[in-house]
Amino acid sequence: MGLYQEEYRRKCCTAEAIAERIESGAVCASGTCLSEPCSITQALGAALRNGTRTGIVHHQTMSVFPSPFFDDTLQGKYSAVSWFSTAYGRAAFEKDCADVMPVYYRDVPGQYRQFIDLDVFYATVSPMDRHGYFSFGTTAAECQALAEQAKHIFLEVNPNMPRTFGEQQIHISQVEALCETDVPLQEVAPAEIDEISRCIGGRIAEKVPNGATIQLGIGAIPAAVGLCLRDKRDLGIHTELFSDAMVELIECGAVTNQRKTLHKGKSVTTLAYGTRRVYDYLNDNTGVAFYPVDYVNDPRVIAQNDNFISVNACLEVDLWGQVAAESIGSRHFSGTGGQVDFVRGARESRGGKSFIAMPSTAKNGALSRIRPGLSSNAIVTTSKNDVDYIVTEYGAARLRGATVRARAEALIGIAHPNFREELRYEAKKLHLV
Ligand code: COA
């Protein structure tokens, strides 16, 4: 048996044994999404339930499966901090089981380094290679920063986690203990694409030149844009999230990465989730490079890609061009994520454009998502000074470089026709038309 294999054997134990090494009150973190080591967190959940552990603090970005740390039946026995909320995080926040960390995604590693005194980093990884390295698989993001900071590192080795490449390995010598599991990776089905999303996708695709480098965000509209880009040529990928849409664009030949001006020939990302198709595509694929999020999402890095196109979704926009993407009024819904990072990066890219899109209405047409002012207590995600294009099914309004009055006119022009008169009336009162 080789040196590293021997070390692996010595450090290998059960998830329950790892949970026993984590003391009450420990501050723990896992990486984004599929990085959460579900056997270890389940074992910790059991220890919290039977009272052998208490007061554990758990930090995580974007939970995509039910974690014991959002379980309200364990309320009071742990504290959870959600660094970007999905449905699980927001339900936990509303039940007072979790707190929320406001942060640009690119700043997550830096904020851990500066503000969190981390006891434990635990993560799911792919099996060790013969040199003693594990890959963080679908999550580069904050994993290296957490590994640098933590006093104890525990891994859950899962052969279903794809082995990916880039800057995202950890060596057996850094690890205190590990356990093995073969649970299937959680699949996240792509959002359903309806007629409106398809129409918006088409409007954005019209403005994407061949040879552009793209980022697609979260939700039905970025997924629809992906479908509408299938006829393009020589696209490149530099994205926060590597999803089913990206695999589709690569496999249909629209993406070659050959005209990229940074990392030519490679798709660059920091995070992946989607269906099995994504995980199979990524496994052992040297065509995809995973880097930490403070690199991938750094606007200065994004801007080194000429003709950069960023596509993200939002919940509402006011007539000044302020974009709300993380709350519906006062209801916490999502997170800032990489939206602002990519809007700013695209702005600095030669030939770059950023698109923020939404259907023109919500609640079956009863509410306009273009509003005179944002709903009461809504959180601004992208500021009026950063925003570029706003897109609905009625068109694309370029706000960057436009005065507030020109913005109001353009936004009223892409609002649902049923609301245009009312918007104009309100805009007059605000001296915007
Ligand atoms: N008022 C009331 N309800 C609203 C609303 C509004 N202004 N806007 C949306 N809703 C409702 C929708 O009707 C929908 O309800 P349903 O689930 O009952 O159909 C729900 O809220 C979600 O809206 P939808 O437009 O379908 O959201 P989405 O799944 O497309 O996601 C964001 C949109 C903005 C939440 C998502 O893109 C996000 O989290 N963005 C922030 C971070 C980001 O952009 N990251 C990108 C870098 S990868």
Coordinates of C-alpha atoms and ligand atoms in Angstrom, one line a residue:
M1 CA 0.0 0.0 0.0
G2 CA 1.4 3.5 -0.9
L3 CA 2.2 6.2 1.6
Y4 CA -1.0 8.2 0.9
Q5 CA -3.2 5.1 0.8
E6 CA -1.9 4.2 4.2
E7 CA -2.6 7.7 5.6
Y8 CA -6.1 7.5 4.0
R9 CA -6.8 4.2 5.7
R10 CA -5.6 5.6 9.1
K11 CA -7.8 8.6 8.8
C12 CA -10.9 6.8 7.5
C13 CA -13.8 6.4 10.0
T14 CA -17.6 6.8 10.1
A15 CA -19.6 10.0 9.8
E16 CA -20.7 9.4 13.4
A17 CA -17.1 9.2 14.6
I18 CA -16.4 12.5 12.8
A19 CA -19.5 14.1 14.5
E20 CA -18.0 13.0 17.8
R21 CA -14.8 15.0 17.1
I22 CA -16.8 18.2 16.6
E23 CA -17.3 19.8 20.0
S24 CA -20.4 21.6 21.2
G25 CA -20.3 25.3 20.2
A26 CA -18.0 24.7 17.2
V27 CA -18.2 27.1 14.3
C28 CA -18.4 25.0 11.2
A29 CA -18.7 25.7 7.5
S30 CA -19.1 23.8 4.2
G31 CA -18.7 25.0 0.7
T32 CA -21.6 26.1 -1.6
C33 CA -24.4 23.6 -2.6
L34 CA -23.3 20.0 -3.1
S35 CA -20.2 20.6 -1.0
E36 CA -22.2 20.0 2.2
P37 CA -21.2 16.5 3.4
C38 CA -24.7 15.1 4.1
S39 CA -23.6 12.0 6.1
I40 CA -21.5 14.2 8.5
T41 CA -24.2 16.9 8.9
Q42 CA -26.9 14.2 9.4
A43 CA -24.7 12.6 12.1
L44 CA -24.3 16.0 13.7
G45 CA -28.0 16.5 13.5
A46 CA -28.5 13.2 15.3
A47 CA -26.1 14.3 18.0
L48 CA -28.0 17.6 18.4
R49 CA -31.2 15.7 18.6
N50 CA -30.0 13.3 21.3
G51 CA -28.4 16.2 23.2
T52 CA -24.8 15.0 23.1
R53 CA -23.9 18.1 21.2
T54 CA -25.4 21.6 21.4
G55 CA -24.7 25.1 20.1
I56 CA -23.1 24.2 16.8
V57 CA -22.9 27.1 14.4
H58 CA -23.1 26.1 10.7
H59 CA -22.4 28.5 7.8
Q60 CA -23.4 27.6 4.2
T61 CA -24.1 29.1 0.9
M62 CA -27.0 27.8 -1.2
S63 CA -28.4 24.7 0.4
V64 CA -29.9 22.4 -2.2
F65 CA -31.1 19.6 0.0
P66 CA -32.8 19.5 3.5
S67 CA -30.0 20.0 6.0
P68 CA -30.5 19.3 9.8
F69 CA -29.2 22.8 10.2
F70 CA -32.4 24.2 8.8
D71 CA -34.6 21.8 10.7
D72 CA -37.0 23.6 13.0
T73 CA -37.5 20.6 15.2
L74 CA -33.9 21.2 16.3
Q75 CA -34.4 24.9 16.8
G76 CA -32.3 26.3 19.6
K77 CA -29.8 23.5 19.4
Y78 CA -27.8 25.1 16.6
S79 CA -27.3 28.4 14.8
A80 CA -27.3 28.5 11.0
V81 CA -26.1 31.3 8.7
S82 CA -27.2 31.2 5.1
W83 CA -24.8 33.1 2.8
F84 CA -27.3 32.7 -0.1
S85 CA -30.8 31.4 0.4
T86 CA -32.6 28.9 -1.7
A87 CA -36.1 27.7 -0.7
Y88 CA -34.5 25.9 2.3
G89 CA -32.6 28.9 3.5
R90 CA -35.6 31.2 3.2
A91 CA -38.0 28.9 4.9
A92 CA -35.5 28.5 7.8
F93 CA -35.0 32.3 8.0
E94 CA -38.8 32.8 8.2
K95 CA -39.0 30.2 11.0
D96 CA -36.2 32.0 12.8
C97 CA -34.0 28.9 12.4
A98 CA -31.3 30.7 10.3
D99 CA -29.7 34.1 9.9
V100 CA -28.6 35.6 6.6
M101 CA -25.2 37.0 5.6
P102 CA -25.4 39.9 3.1
V103 CA -22.4 39.5 0.7
Y104 CA -21.3 39.7 -2.9
Y105 CA -20.4 36.1 -3.9
R106 CA -16.9 37.2 -4.8
D107 CA -16.3 38.4 -1.2
V108 CA -17.3 35.1 0.4
P109 CA -13.7 33.8 0.8
G110 CA -12.5 37.2 2.0
Q111 CA -15.3 37.6 4.6
Y112 CA -14.6 34.1 6.0
R113 CA -10.9 35.0 6.2
Q114 CA -11.6 38.3 7.9
F115 CA -14.6 37.7 10.1
I116 CA -15.3 34.1 10.9
D117 CA -13.2 32.2 13.5
L118 CA -13.7 28.8 11.9
D119 CA -13.2 25.6 13.9
V120 CA -14.4 23.1 11.3
F121 CA -14.4 22.9 7.5
Y122 CA -16.3 19.8 6.2
A123 CA -16.9 19.0 2.5
T124 CA -17.8 16.3 0.1
V125 CA -15.0 15.4 -2.3
S126 CA -14.3 13.0 -5.1
P127 CA -12.1 9.9 -4.4
M128 CA -8.4 10.5 -3.7
D129 CA -5.9 10.3 -6.6
R130 CA -2.7 8.4 -6.4
H131 CA -0.8 11.5 -5.3
G132 CA -3.0 12.0 -2.3
Y133 CA -5.3 14.8 -3.7
F134 CA -9.0 15.1 -3.5
S135 CA -11.0 17.4 -5.8
F136 CA -13.8 19.6 -4.4
G137 CA -15.8 18.5 -7.4
T138 CA -18.7 20.7 -8.1
T139 CA -17.6 23.5 -5.8
A140 CA -14.5 25.6 -5.9
A141 CA -16.0 28.8 -4.6
E142 CA -15.0 29.3 -1.0
C143 CA -13.5 25.8 -0.3
Q144 CA -9.8 26.7 -0.4
A145 CA -10.4 29.7 1.9
L146 CA -12.3 27.5 4.4
A147 CA -9.6 24.9 4.3
E148 CA -6.9 27.6 5.0
Q149 CA -8.9 29.0 8.0
A150 CA -10.3 25.9 9.7
K151 CA -8.6 24.3 12.7
H152 CA -10.1 20.9 11.8
I153 CA -10.8 19.5 8.3
F154 CA -13.2 16.6 7.7
L155 CA -14.0 15.1 4.3
E156 CA -16.8 12.9 3.0
V157 CA -15.5 11.0 0.0
N158 CA -18.2 10.2 -2.5
P159 CA -17.4 8.4 -5.9
N160 CA -20.5 10.2 -7.3
M161 CA -18.8 13.6 -6.9
P162 CA -17.1 14.4 -10.2
R163 CA -13.3 14.8 -10.2
T164 CA -12.8 18.3 -11.6
F165 CA -9.7 20.4 -12.3
G166 CA -8.4 23.9 -11.7
E167 CA -7.5 25.4 -8.4
Q168 CA -9.5 23.2 -6.1
Q169 CA -7.7 20.3 -4.5
I170 CA -7.0 19.3 -1.0
H171 CA -4.3 16.9 0.1
I172 CA -4.7 14.0 2.5
S173 CA -2.0 15.5 4.8
Q174 CA -4.3 18.5 5.5
V175 CA -7.2 16.3 6.6
E176 CA -7.9 15.2 10.2
A177 CA -10.4 12.5 9.4
L178 CA -12.6 11.3 6.6
C179 CA -15.6 9.0 5.9
E180 CA -17.0 7.4 2.8
T181 CA -20.4 7.4 1.3
D182 CA -21.9 6.6 -2.1
V183 CA -25.2 8.6 -1.9
P184 CA -26.2 9.9 -5.3
L185 CA -25.5 13.6 -5.7
Q186 CA -28.6 15.7 -5.3
E187 CA -29.9 16.7 -8.8
V188 CA -31.4 20.1 -9.3
A189 CA -33.8 20.1 -12.3
P190 CA -33.5 23.2 -14.6
A191 CA -36.3 25.7 -14.1
E192 CA -39.3 25.1 -16.4
I193 CA -39.1 27.4 -19.4
D194 CA -42.5 28.9 -20.3
E195 CA -43.5 31.0 -23.4
I196 CA -42.5 34.3 -21.7
S197 CA -39.1 33.1 -20.6
R198 CA -38.5 31.8 -24.2
C199 CA -39.5 35.2 -25.6
I200 CA -37.2 37.0 -23.2
G201 CA -34.4 34.5 -24.1
G202 CA -34.9 35.3 -27.8
R203 CA -34.6 39.0 -27.2
I204 CA -31.4 38.7 -25.3
A205 CA -29.9 36.1 -27.8
E206 CA -30.4 38.7 -30.6
K207 CA -27.9 40.9 -28.9
V208 CA -25.2 38.3 -28.2
P209 CA -22.5 38.2 -30.9
N210 CA -20.8 35.1 -32.1
G211 CA -17.5 34.8 -30.2
A212 CA -18.9 36.3 -27.0
T213 CA -18.0 34.9 -23.6
I214 CA -21.1 34.2 -21.5
Q215 CA -22.3 34.0 -17.9
L216 CA -25.8 32.7 -17.2
G217 CA -27.4 33.1 -13.8
I218 CA -30.2 31.4 -11.8
G219 CA -33.8 30.8 -12.9
A220 CA -35.9 30.1 -16.0
I221 CA -34.8 33.1 -18.0
P222 CA -31.0 32.5 -18.0
A223 CA -31.9 28.8 -18.8
A224 CA -34.1 30.0 -21.7
V225 CA -31.3 32.3 -23.0
G226 CA -29.1 29.2 -23.0
L227 CA -31.5 27.4 -25.3
C228 CA -31.8 30.5 -27.6
L229 CA -28.0 30.6 -28.0
R230 CA -27.8 27.2 -29.7
D231 CA -27.3 28.7 -33.1
K232 CA -24.4 30.9 -32.1
R233 CA -20.8 30.1 -33.0
D234 CA -17.6 30.1 -30.9
L235 CA -19.1 31.2 -27.7
G236 CA -16.9 31.0 -24.6
I237 CA -17.9 30.3 -20.9
H238 CA -16.8 32.2 -17.9
T239 CA -19.5 31.7 -15.4
E240 CA -20.3 31.5 -11.7
L241 CA -22.7 28.6 -12.2
F242 CA -22.1 25.8 -14.6
S243 CA -25.5 24.3 -15.3
D244 CA -27.4 22.1 -17.8
A245 CA -27.6 25.0 -20.2
M246 CA -23.8 25.2 -20.4
V247 CA -23.5 21.4 -21.2
E248 CA -26.2 21.9 -23.9
L249 CA -24.3 24.8 -25.5
I250 CA -21.0 22.8 -25.5
E251 CA -22.5 19.6 -26.8
C252 CA -24.5 21.3 -29.6
G253 CA -21.2 23.0 -30.8
A254 CA -22.2 26.6 -30.0
V255 CA -19.4 26.9 -27.3
T256 CA -15.8 26.3 -28.5
N257 CA -14.0 28.7 -26.1
Q258 CA -11.7 29.4 -29.0
R259 CA -12.3 33.1 -29.2
K260 CA -11.9 33.7 -25.4
T261 CA -9.3 36.4 -24.5
L262 CA -8.8 34.8 -21.1
H263 CA -8.4 31.0 -20.5
K264 CA -8.7 30.3 -24.2
G265 CA -10.0 26.8 -24.8
K266 CA -11.4 26.3 -21.3
S267 CA -14.8 26.8 -19.7
V268 CA -14.2 28.6 -16.5
T269 CA -16.5 28.3 -13.5
T270 CA -16.6 28.2 -9.7
L271 CA -19.7 26.1 -9.0
A272 CA -21.9 23.5 -10.7
Y273 CA -25.2 22.0 -10.0
G274 CA -28.0 20.6 -12.2
T275 CA -28.9 17.1 -13.4
R276 CA -26.8 14.0 -13.7
R277 CA -25.9 15.2 -17.2
V278 CA -23.9 18.1 -15.6
Y279 CA -22.1 15.8 -13.2
D280 CA -21.3 13.2 -15.9
Y281 CA -20.0 15.9 -18.2
L282 CA -17.7 17.4 -15.5
N283 CA -16.2 14.1 -14.4
D284 CA -12.5 13.9 -15.4
N285 CA -13.0 16.8 -17.9
T286 CA -9.9 18.9 -18.3
G287 CA -11.9 21.3 -20.6
V288 CA -13.6 22.9 -17.5
A289 CA -11.5 24.8 -15.0
F290 CA -12.8 25.5 -11.5
Y291 CA -11.3 28.4 -9.7
P292 CA -12.2 30.1 -6.4
V293 CA -15.1 32.6 -6.5
D294 CA -12.9 35.5 -5.5
Y295 CA -11.1 34.9 -8.9
V296 CA -14.0 33.9 -11.2
N297 CA -16.3 36.6 -10.0
D298 CA -13.8 39.4 -9.7
P299 CA -15.0 42.1 -12.1
R300 CA -11.3 42.8 -13.1
V301 CA -11.0 39.2 -14.1
I302 CA -14.3 39.0 -15.9
A303 CA -13.5 42.2 -17.8
Q304 CA -10.4 40.5 -19.4
N305 CA -12.9 38.6 -21.5
D306 CA -13.8 40.8 -24.5
N307 CA -17.5 40.8 -25.5
F308 CA -18.6 39.5 -22.2
I309 CA -22.3 38.9 -21.9
S310 CA -23.9 38.5 -18.4
V311 CA -27.5 37.3 -18.0
N312 CA -29.3 37.4 -14.7
A313 CA -32.8 37.5 -13.4
C314 CA -34.6 39.8 -11.0
L315 CA -37.9 40.2 -9.1
E316 CA -38.7 43.9 -9.8
V317 CA -37.2 47.1 -11.1
D318 CA -38.1 50.7 -10.4
L319 CA -38.2 53.6 -12.9
W320 CA -34.8 54.8 -11.8
G321 CA -33.4 51.4 -12.8
Q322 CA -32.9 50.0 -9.3
V323 CA -33.0 46.2 -9.4
A324 CA -34.4 44.0 -6.6
A325 CA -33.4 40.4 -7.0
E326 CA -33.3 39.1 -3.4
S327 CA -36.5 40.2 -1.7
I328 CA -40.1 40.5 -2.7
G329 CA -40.9 43.6 -0.7
S330 CA -39.8 42.8 2.8
R331 CA -39.8 39.0 2.2
H332 CA -36.3 37.7 2.0
F333 CA -36.2 35.5 -1.1
S334 CA -32.6 34.9 -2.4
G335 CA -29.2 36.5 -2.2
T336 CA -27.0 38.9 -4.0
G337 CA -24.9 36.0 -5.4
G338 CA -22.8 37.0 -8.3
Q339 CA -25.3 39.3 -10.0
V340 CA -23.4 42.6 -9.2
D341 CA -20.0 41.0 -9.8
F342 CA -20.9 40.1 -13.3
V343 CA -22.8 43.3 -14.1
R344 CA -19.7 45.2 -13.1
G345 CA -17.3 42.8 -15.0
A346 CA -19.4 43.0 -18.2
R347 CA -19.4 46.8 -18.0
E348 CA -15.6 46.9 -18.0
S349 CA -15.2 44.3 -20.7
R350 CA -14.5 45.6 -24.2
G351 CA -17.8 45.1 -26.1
G352 CA -19.4 43.8 -22.9
K353 CA -23.1 44.0 -22.0
S354 CA -25.1 42.9 -19.0
F355 CA -28.8 41.9 -19.1
I356 CA -31.1 41.6 -16.2
A357 CA -34.4 40.1 -17.1
M358 CA -37.8 39.3 -15.7
P359 CA -41.4 38.7 -16.9
S360 CA -43.2 42.0 -17.0
T361 CA -45.8 40.9 -14.4
A362 CA -46.2 38.6 -11.4
K363 CA -49.2 36.9 -9.8
N364 CA -50.8 35.9 -13.1
G365 CA -50.6 39.4 -14.5
A366 CA -52.1 41.2 -11.5
L367 CA -48.8 43.0 -10.6
S368 CA -46.4 44.9 -12.7
R369 CA -42.7 44.1 -12.0
I370 CA -41.7 47.5 -13.3
R371 CA -42.8 49.9 -10.6
P372 CA -42.5 53.6 -10.0
G373 CA -40.5 52.8 -6.8
L374 CA -39.5 49.4 -5.5
S375 CA -42.0 47.7 -3.2
S376 CA -41.9 48.9 0.4
N377 CA -38.8 47.4 2.1
A378 CA -37.4 45.8 -1.0
I379 CA -33.7 45.3 -1.1
V380 CA -31.7 46.8 -3.9
T381 CA -29.3 44.2 -5.5
T382 CA -28.0 46.0 -8.5
S383 CA -27.8 49.8 -8.2
K384 CA -29.1 52.2 -10.8
N385 CA -25.6 53.2 -11.5
D386 CA -24.4 49.7 -12.3
V387 CA -27.5 48.5 -14.3
D388 CA -27.1 48.1 -18.1
Y389 CA -30.0 46.4 -20.0
I390 CA -33.4 45.5 -18.4
V391 CA -35.4 43.0 -20.5
T392 CA -39.0 41.8 -20.4
E393 CA -41.1 40.0 -23.0
Y394 CA -41.9 43.4 -24.4
G395 CA -38.3 44.4 -25.2
A396 CA -34.8 45.3 -24.0
A397 CA -34.3 48.8 -22.5
R398 CA -30.7 50.0 -22.3
L399 CA -30.4 52.1 -19.1
R400 CA -26.7 52.7 -19.0
G401 CA -25.9 56.1 -20.4
A402 CA -29.5 57.2 -20.2
T403 CA -30.9 60.0 -18.0
V404 CA -33.5 59.2 -15.4
R405 CA -36.3 60.5 -17.7
A406 CA -35.0 58.5 -20.7
R407 CA -34.9 55.4 -18.4
A408 CA -38.4 55.9 -17.2
E409 CA -39.7 56.2 -20.8
A410 CA -37.7 53.1 -21.9
L411 CA -38.9 51.1 -18.9
I412 CA -42.6 52.1 -19.4
G413 CA -42.1 51.0 -23.0
I414 CA -41.2 47.4 -21.9
A415 CA -43.8 47.2 -19.1
H416 CA -46.9 45.1 -19.6
P417 CA -49.4 47.3 -21.7
N418 CA -52.0 47.0 -18.9
F419 CA -49.8 49.0 -16.6
R420 CA -48.2 51.6 -18.9
E421 CA -50.8 54.3 -18.3
E422 CA -50.6 54.0 -14.6
L423 CA -46.8 53.9 -14.6
R424 CA -46.8 57.1 -16.8
Y425 CA -49.2 58.8 -14.3
E426 CA -47.0 57.9 -11.4
A427 CA -43.8 58.9 -13.3
K428 CA -45.3 62.3 -13.9
K429 CA -45.8 62.8 -10.2
L430 CA -42.1 61.9 -9.7
H431 CA -41.0 64.4 -12.5
L432 CA -39.7 61.4 -14.4
V433 CA -41.6 62.1 -17.7
Ligands
COA1 N1 -44.1 40.5 -6.6 C1 -44.7 39.3 -6.2 N2 -44.2 38.1 -6.5 C2 -43.2 38.0 -7.3 C3 -42.5 39.1 -7.8 C4 -43.0 40.4 -7.4 N3 -42.4 41.5 -7.9 N4 -41.5 38.7 -8.6 C5 -41.5 37.4 -8.6 N5 -42.5 36.9 -7.9 C6 -42.9 35.5 -7.6 C7 -43.0 34.8 -9.0 O1 -44.4 34.9 -9.4 C8 -42.7 33.4 -8.6 O2 -43.8 32.8 -7.9 P1 -44.2 31.3 -8.2 O3 -42.9 30.5 -7.7 O4 -45.4 31.1 -7.3 O5 -44.4 31.2 -9.6 C9 -41.6 33.6 -7.6 O6 -41.8 34.9 -7.0 C10 -40.2 33.5 -8.2 O7 -40.0 34.4 -9.2 P2 -39.3 34.0 -10.6 O8 -39.3 35.2 -11.5 O9 -39.9 32.7 -11.1 O10 -37.9 33.7 -10.0 P3 -36.7 32.8 -10.6 O11 -36.7 31.4 -10.1 O12 -36.6 33.0 -12.1 O13 -35.4 33.5 -9.9 C11 -34.3 35.3 -8.9 C12 -35.2 34.9 -10.0 C13 -34.1 36.8 -9.0 C14 -34.8 35.0 -7.5 C15 -32.9 34.6 -9.1 O14 -32.4 34.8 -10.3 C16 -31.9 35.0 -8.0 O15 -31.8 34.4 -7.0 N6 -31.1 36.1 -8.3 C17 -30.2 36.7 -7.4 C18 -28.8 36.3 -7.6 C19 -28.3 36.2 -9.0 O16 -28.7 36.9 -9.9 N7 -27.3 35.4 -9.1 C20 -26.7 35.2 -10.5 C21 -25.4 34.8 -10.5 S1 -25.2 33.1 -10.8

